[in-house]
Tab-separated table of C-alpha atoms in Angstrom:
chain	number	residue	atom	x	y	z
A	1	MET	CA	294.631	-38.100	76.535
A	2	ARG	CA	295.220	-39.568	80.291
A	3	ALA	CA	295.473	-35.870	81.742
A	4	LEU	CA	291.577	-36.068	79.988
A	5	LEU	CA	291.167	-38.881	81.218
A	6	VAL	CA	291.191	-38.677	84.916
A	7	SER	CA	289.088	-35.417	85.131
A	8	LEU	CA	286.932	-36.757	83.318
A	9	LEU	CA	286.533	-39.160	85.797
A	10	ALA	CA	286.408	-37.059	88.159
A	11	ILE	CA	283.557	-35.360	87.214
A	12	LEU	CA	281.210	-38.416	86.327
A	13	MET	CA	282.397	-40.551	89.261
A	14	PRO	CA	278.938	-39.534	91.301
A	15	GLY	CA	280.242	-38.942	95.071
A	16	PRO	CA	279.191	-38.843	98.018
A	17	THR	CA	275.254	-37.940	98.523
A	18	ARG	CA	274.832	-33.470	99.264
A	19	ALA	CA	273.394	-33.176	103.374
A	20	ASP	CA	272.311	-30.052	103.495
A	21	VAL	CA	270.556	-31.665	107.739
A	22	VAL	CA	272.446	-28.950	110.113
A	23	TRP	CA	270.336	-30.980	113.436
A	24	ARG	CA	268.237	-33.642	114.655
A	25	GLY	CA	266.755	-33.150	117.731
A	26	ASP	CA	264.345	-35.159	117.241
A	27	PHE	CA	264.992	-37.982	120.054
A	28	GLU	CA	266.241	-41.130	118.229
A	29	THR	CA	268.954	-40.941	120.460
A	30	GLY	CA	266.746	-42.299	122.793
A	31	ASN	CA	266.930	-39.199	125.753
A	32	SER	CA	268.375	-35.365	125.262
A	33	SER	CA	271.559	-35.100	124.068
A	34	GLN	CA	270.822	-33.269	120.819
A	35	TYR	CA	270.182	-30.842	123.191
A	36	THR	CA	272.865	-28.264	124.341
A	37	ARG	CA	270.759	-28.595	128.048
A	38	ALA	CA	267.467	-28.191	130.258
A	39	GLN	CA	265.884	-26.244	131.768
A	40	GLN	CA	263.428	-28.013	134.280
A	41	VAL	CA	262.481	-28.546	137.884
A	42	SER	CA	262.362	-32.108	137.662
A	43	ALA	CA	263.879	-34.914	135.740
A	44	ASP	CA	259.829	-36.054	135.215
A	45	ARG	CA	258.974	-32.503	133.339
A	46	LEU	CA	261.118	-34.290	130.537
A	47	GLN	CA	261.130	-37.143	129.754
A	48	VAL	CA	261.576	-38.932	126.318
A	49	VAL	CA	258.843	-41.157	125.678
A	50	GLN	CA	258.055	-43.859	123.487
A	51	SER	CA	254.190	-42.921	122.604
A	52	PRO	CA	252.589	-41.116	121.333
A	53	VAL	CA	254.975	-40.116	118.322
A	54	PHE	CA	255.209	-39.531	114.990
A	55	GLN	CA	258.293	-40.686	113.778
A	56	GLY	CA	260.199	-43.038	114.458
A	57	ARG	CA	260.726	-44.309	117.389
A	58	TYR	CA	261.039	-41.565	120.108
A	59	ALA	CA	259.071	-38.406	121.034
A	60	LEU	CA	259.648	-36.179	123.530
A	61	GLU	CA	256.985	-35.106	126.414
A	62	ALA	CA	256.790	-31.758	128.228
A	63	THR	CA	254.722	-31.415	131.856
A	64	VAL	CA	254.481	-28.243	133.356
A	65	ARG	CA	252.857	-27.194	136.608
A	66	GLN	CA	252.015	-25.061	138.729
A	67	GLY	CA	254.921	-22.549	140.103
A	68	ASP	CA	257.379	-24.172	138.412
A	69	ASP	CA	259.870	-22.667	137.660
A	70	PRO	CA	263.212	-23.497	136.610
A	71	ILE	CA	265.981	-20.151	136.058
A	72	ASN	CA	264.204	-17.680	138.327
A	73	SER	CA	261.972	-16.082	135.798
A	74	SER	CA	258.828	-15.348	135.012
A	75	GLY	CA	256.299	-17.911	133.586
A	76	ASN	CA	256.796	-21.229	134.258
A	77	ARG	CA	258.062	-23.741	132.015
A	78	ASN	CA	260.440	-26.907	131.497
A	79	GLU	CA	262.334	-26.517	128.742
A	80	LEU	CA	265.143	-27.832	125.893
A	81	VAL	CA	267.772	-25.276	124.646
A	82	TYR	CA	270.039	-25.729	122.219
A	83	GLN	CA	272.704	-23.206	120.950
A	84	GLY	CA	272.689	-23.403	117.071
A	85	TYR	CA	273.791	-20.158	117.064
A	86	GLU	CA	271.826	-18.397	113.959
A	87	LYS	CA	274.038	-15.679	112.644
A	88	GLU	CA	272.478	-12.260	110.938
A	89	GLY	CA	271.512	-13.493	107.559
A	90	SER	CA	271.748	-16.952	108.055
A	91	GLU	CA	268.763	-19.135	106.217
A	92	TYR	CA	266.836	-22.312	107.460
A	93	TYR	CA	263.906	-24.317	106.765
A	94	TYR	CA	262.823	-25.771	110.606
A	95	ARG	CA	260.152	-28.550	110.826
A	96	TRP	CA	258.851	-30.234	114.036
A	97	GLN	CA	255.516	-32.071	114.510
A	98	VAL	CA	253.487	-31.008	118.396
A	99	LEU	CA	250.586	-32.984	119.885
A	100	PHE	CA	248.111	-31.523	122.731
A	101	PRO	CA	247.293	-34.249	124.192
A	102	ARG	CA	242.487	-33.946	124.450
A	103	ASP	CA	242.929	-32.685	128.067
A	104	TYR	CA	245.206	-29.931	127.231
A	105	PRO	CA	243.720	-26.691	129.464
A	106	SER	CA	242.041	-24.361	127.557
A	107	ALA	CA	243.420	-20.418	128.958
A	108	LYS	CA	242.869	-17.032	127.949
A	109	THR	CA	247.218	-15.967	128.063
A	110	TRP	CA	249.776	-17.026	126.488
A	111	GLN	CA	251.318	-20.837	126.540
A	112	VAL	CA	254.328	-21.671	124.360
A	113	PHE	CA	255.704	-24.503	122.897
A	114	THR	CA	257.981	-22.813	120.289
A	115	GLN	CA	260.398	-20.231	120.516
A	116	TRP	CA	263.688	-18.871	119.034
A	117	HIS	CA	264.860	-16.237	122.038
A	118	HIS	CA	267.792	-13.586	121.441
A	119	ASN	CA	270.613	-13.779	123.488
A	120	GLY	CA	268.953	-11.210	125.662
A	121	CYS	CA	268.548	-11.516	129.605
A	122	CYS	CA	264.822	-10.389	128.488
A	123	GLY	CA	262.084	-8.890	126.698
A	124	SER	CA	259.910	-11.008	124.207
A	125	PRO	CA	261.975	-13.163	121.876
A	126	PRO	CA	261.477	-12.623	118.483
A	127	VAL	CA	259.700	-15.533	116.980
A	128	GLU	CA	257.135	-17.905	119.538
A	129	PHE	CA	253.815	-20.685	118.475
A	130	PHE	CA	251.802	-20.328	121.276
A	131	VAL	CA	249.078	-21.895	122.759
A	132	TYR	CA	246.294	-18.370	123.452
A	133	GLY	CA	242.957	-19.803	124.395
A	134	GLU	CA	241.350	-22.500	121.310
A	135	GLU	CA	243.606	-21.203	119.425
A	136	LEU	CA	247.583	-21.624	117.433
A	137	ARG	CA	249.293	-18.274	116.747
A	138	LEU	CA	252.486	-17.480	115.517
A	139	THR	CA	254.229	-14.244	117.019
A	140	LEU	CA	257.156	-12.100	116.175
A	141	THR	CA	258.468	-8.767	118.273
A	142	ASN	CA	256.275	-6.234	118.887
A	143	SER	CA	253.016	-8.798	119.371
A	144	VAL	CA	253.123	-8.573	115.767
A	145	THR	CA	251.021	-12.047	114.775
A	146	PRO	CA	251.435	-12.931	111.203
A	147	TRP	CA	249.059	-16.436	111.408
A	148	LYS	CA	246.549	-18.654	113.563
A	149	THR	CA	244.344	-21.192	113.613
A	150	ALA	CA	241.853	-22.987	115.607
A	151	LEU	CA	243.437	-25.517	118.185
A	152	VAL	CA	242.949	-28.895	117.555
A	153	ARG	CA	243.734	-31.958	120.449
A	154	GLY	CA	244.291	-35.462	120.228
A	155	GLN	CA	245.825	-35.093	116.251
A	156	TRP	CA	249.889	-34.063	115.174
A	157	GLN	CA	250.301	-30.749	113.875
A	158	ASP	CA	253.133	-30.366	112.052
A	159	PHE	CA	255.168	-27.702	111.746
A	160	ILE	CA	258.135	-26.435	108.542
A	161	PHE	CA	258.934	-22.552	109.398
A	162	HIS	CA	261.323	-21.010	107.164
A	163	VAL	CA	263.280	-18.193	108.153
A	164	LYS	CA	265.924	-15.305	106.607
A	165	TRP	CA	267.389	-14.158	109.980
A	166	SER	CA	267.909	-10.889	109.736
A	167	SER	CA	267.266	-7.442	112.506
A	168	ASP	CA	267.230	-6.228	108.976
A	169	PRO	CA	262.869	-6.424	108.105
A	170	SER	CA	264.018	-5.504	104.445
A	171	VAL	CA	266.036	-8.590	104.338
A	172	GLY	CA	264.672	-10.615	107.013
A	173	PHE	CA	260.956	-12.672	106.582
A	174	ILE	CA	259.504	-16.085	107.853
A	175	GLU	CA	257.205	-18.692	105.830
A	176	LEU	CA	255.196	-21.412	107.598
A	177	TRP	CA	253.825	-24.732	106.038
A	178	HIS	CA	250.622	-26.209	109.040
A	179	ASN	CA	249.654	-29.914	108.200
A	180	GLY	CA	251.675	-29.884	104.163
A	181	GLN	CA	249.699	-26.763	102.999
A	182	ARG	CA	251.791	-23.428	103.031
A	183	VAL	CA	249.410	-21.044	105.241
A	184	LEU	CA	252.345	-18.049	105.660
A	185	SER	CA	253.310	-16.795	102.165
A	186	ARG	CA	256.840	-14.856	102.702
A	187	TYR	CA	256.874	-11.790	105.348
A	188	ALA	CA	258.808	-9.628	104.884
A	189	TYR	CA	260.280	-8.750	108.812
A	190	ALA	CA	262.748	-8.176	111.274
A	191	THR	CA	263.493	-11.523	112.412
A	192	MET	CA	266.021	-10.550	115.595
A	193	TYR	CA	267.203	-8.110	117.370
A	194	PRO	CA	269.992	-5.658	115.915
A	195	GLY	CA	273.393	-7.266	117.170
A	196	ASP	CA	271.825	-10.716	119.004
A	197	GLY	CA	271.907	-14.047	118.389
A	198	ILE	CA	269.104	-16.462	118.480
A	199	TYR	CA	269.022	-20.150	120.360
A	200	LEU	CA	266.020	-22.895	119.853
A	201	LYS	CA	263.829	-23.064	123.087
A	202	LEU	CA	261.590	-26.389	123.207
A	203	GLY	CA	258.381	-28.035	125.365
A	204	LEU	CA	256.383	-25.668	127.102
A	205	TYR	CA	256.366	-21.962	129.054
A	206	ARG	CA	253.287	-20.316	129.796
A	207	SER	CA	251.746	-17.724	131.977
A	208	ASP	CA	251.739	-18.243	136.183
A	209	THR	CA	248.164	-17.879	135.934
A	210	VAL	CA	247.974	-20.474	134.849
A	211	GLN	CA	246.152	-23.824	136.715
A	212	PRO	CA	246.114	-27.176	135.603
A	213	VAL	CA	248.937	-29.554	134.807
A	214	GLY	CA	249.409	-29.334	130.935
A	215	VAL	CA	252.113	-30.869	128.921
A	216	VAL	CA	252.466	-31.530	124.833
A	217	TYR	CA	254.207	-33.580	123.571
A	218	HIS	CA	257.027	-32.481	120.722
A	219	ASP	CA	259.148	-34.789	117.278
A	220	GLY	CA	261.097	-35.177	114.992
A	221	PHE	CA	262.480	-31.520	114.454
A	222	THR	CA	264.724	-30.695	111.913
A	223	GLN	CA	266.865	-27.721	110.169
A	224	GLY	CA	267.852	-27.718	106.947
A	225	THR	CA	269.734	-25.259	104.203
A	226	ARG	CA	266.756	-26.143	101.473
A	227	LEU	CA	262.922	-27.217	101.783
A	228	GLU	CA	263.807	-30.970	100.630
A	229	ASP	CA	266.497	-31.392	103.317
A	230	VAL	CA	263.289	-31.760	106.452
A	231	LEU	CA	260.352	-33.519	104.091
A	232	PRO	CA	260.237	-36.986	104.670
A	233	PRO	CA	261.727	-38.699	100.880
A	234	VAL	CA	261.056	-38.034	97.639
A	235	SER	CA	258.405	-40.737	97.228
A	236	GLN	CA	255.405	-37.951	98.881
A	237	PRO	CA	254.882	-34.220	96.826
A	238	THR	CA	256.441	-31.516	98.081
A	239	PRO	CA	254.469	-28.551	99.653
A	240	ASP	CA	252.240	-25.779	97.776
A	241	ALA	CA	254.962	-23.111	96.537
A	242	GLY	CA	252.363	-20.878	95.479
A	243	THR	CA	249.275	-19.058	97.527
A	244	PRO	CA	248.499	-19.816	101.225
A	245	ALA	CA	245.286	-22.368	101.602
A	246	PRO	CA	242.438	-21.980	102.777
A	247	ASP	CA	243.224	-22.864	106.610
A	248	ALA	CA	245.659	-19.342	106.255
A	249	GLY	CA	244.673	-17.833	109.055
A	250	THR	CA	244.489	-14.092	109.441
A	251	SER	CA	247.243	-11.236	108.511
A	252	PRO	CA	247.787	-9.142	111.341
A	253	GLU	CA	245.109	-6.698	109.350
A	254	GLY	CA	242.824	-8.706	110.434
A	255	GLU	CA	242.765	-9.586	106.647
A	256	THR	CA	242.629	-13.084	104.955
A	257	PRO	CA	245.033	-12.952	101.275
A	258	PRO	CA	243.719	-14.285	97.717
A	259	ILE	CA	242.968	-18.318	97.759
A	260	VAL	CA	244.382	-20.722	95.562
A	261	PRO	CA	243.853	-25.093	96.529
A	262	SER	CA	247.089	-25.969	97.258
A	263	SER	CA	249.061	-29.200	96.893
A	264	PRO	CA	248.898	-31.030	100.379
A	265	LEU	CA	251.424	-33.722	101.364
A	266	PRO	CA	249.167	-36.922	101.855
A	267	ASP	CA	247.963	-37.006	105.111
A	268	THR	CA	250.653	-37.273	108.334
A	269	GLY	CA	247.361	-38.962	110.992
A	270	ALA	CA	248.135	-42.911	110.050
A	271	THR	CA	251.308	-44.026	109.164
A	272	PRO	CA	254.086	-41.025	109.536
A	273	PRO	CA	256.986	-40.837	107.353
A	274	THR	CA	260.035	-40.791	107.948
A	275	LEU	CA	262.753	-37.657	107.882
A	276	GLU	CA	265.491	-39.380	106.403
A	277	GLY	CA	266.063	-37.187	103.762
A	278	ALA	CA	265.928	-38.682	100.230
A	279	PRO	CA	268.245	-41.909	98.387
A	280	LEU	CA	270.087	-39.829	95.309
A	281	GLN	CA	268.622	-40.463	91.389
A	282	VAL	CA	271.281	-41.975	89.127
A	283	GLY	CA	269.743	-40.663	85.830
A	284	CYS	CA	269.994	-43.747	83.032
A	285	SER	CA	270.081	-44.003	79.266
A	286	SER	CA	268.424	-44.607	76.543
A	287	VAL	CA	269.789	-48.599	76.983
A	288	GLY	CA	268.720	-49.148	80.629
A	289	GLY	CA	272.118	-48.826	82.803
A	290	PRO	CA	273.694	-45.656	84.545
A	291	LEU	CA	275.031	-43.126	82.753
A	292	TRP	CA	278.228	-43.016	84.554
A	293	VAL	CA	278.534	-46.303	83.833
A	294	MET	CA	277.873	-46.009	80.391
A	295	ALA	CA	280.934	-43.180	80.420
A	296	LEU	CA	283.211	-45.611	81.633
A	297	LEU	CA	282.846	-48.208	79.350
A	298	GLY	CA	283.830	-45.530	77.275
A	299	LEU	CA	286.926	-44.248	78.696
A	300	GLY	CA	287.335	-47.573	78.696
A	301	GLY	CA	287.597	-48.083	75.187
A	302	LEU	CA	289.342	-44.283	74.410
A	303	LEU	CA	291.766	-45.935	76.993
A	304	HIS	CA	292.456	-49.450	75.421
A	305	ARG	CA	292.827	-47.478	72.001
A	306	ALA	CA	294.579	-44.920	73.320
A	307	ARG	CA	297.273	-47.677	74.210
A	308	ARG	CA	297.097	-49.344	71.046
A	309	ARG	CA	298.096	-46.244	69.612
């Protein structure tokens, strides 16, 4: 009898809240210590600042001037690197915010602000988000661009990127939410090179033909294994998981998929939500007490009766 009661207690007692946030790169440390290393020509190119911010107290200000080449490679760049070691078959959700100032330069060439790079030295990364002219684009290997939309300056852009990393196009896929709207349905594609790894680069990397100074802000980067891990608290609705929203951009073939209105997150332009995990909700009985407390009361009675026997 005692063994049974101990087992029931182990089941009914609340344990620690499950945390599936894999990593945070939200700069709330007040510096860039959450990242593996920096590729920058000088310390003023990648600065953690207190304004503007989307959430919390800090964000990253990334600046690139023509000629910035800290790793003696193609293009100009200043980027933070996070070596997350995503493996073949792994699946994650990533959320982060990006702000392009009102004077952000327009150029008919690539200006990458977020990329998942392969471990190899050369060639285009498997996944990159970049500005081209007056567009934001998500581009994969072989220059496939499954999503693009108009560049908006002076407002935070909120991204949730869902990906299964695989070199097999029948296994790998991506999904995308932009500003609370699901804008890209599950898109099957090879998201890794065979036998290679993946790591994150955040900042600004652009063609060396761009002359004006470029500044971009990043905030709130969170990586999780579930959509809920990267969302605000449960008081805010979940992004729609149905058909892409009307601003879904274009497919690689230039065709827009059928549209059904989706359920957006609340507007994040005013008071940005925090990205902390939602509190555990404890169920209650019909008499108003938490279920595990009521169960313990019942077990106490059983113990009392067992002792009386």
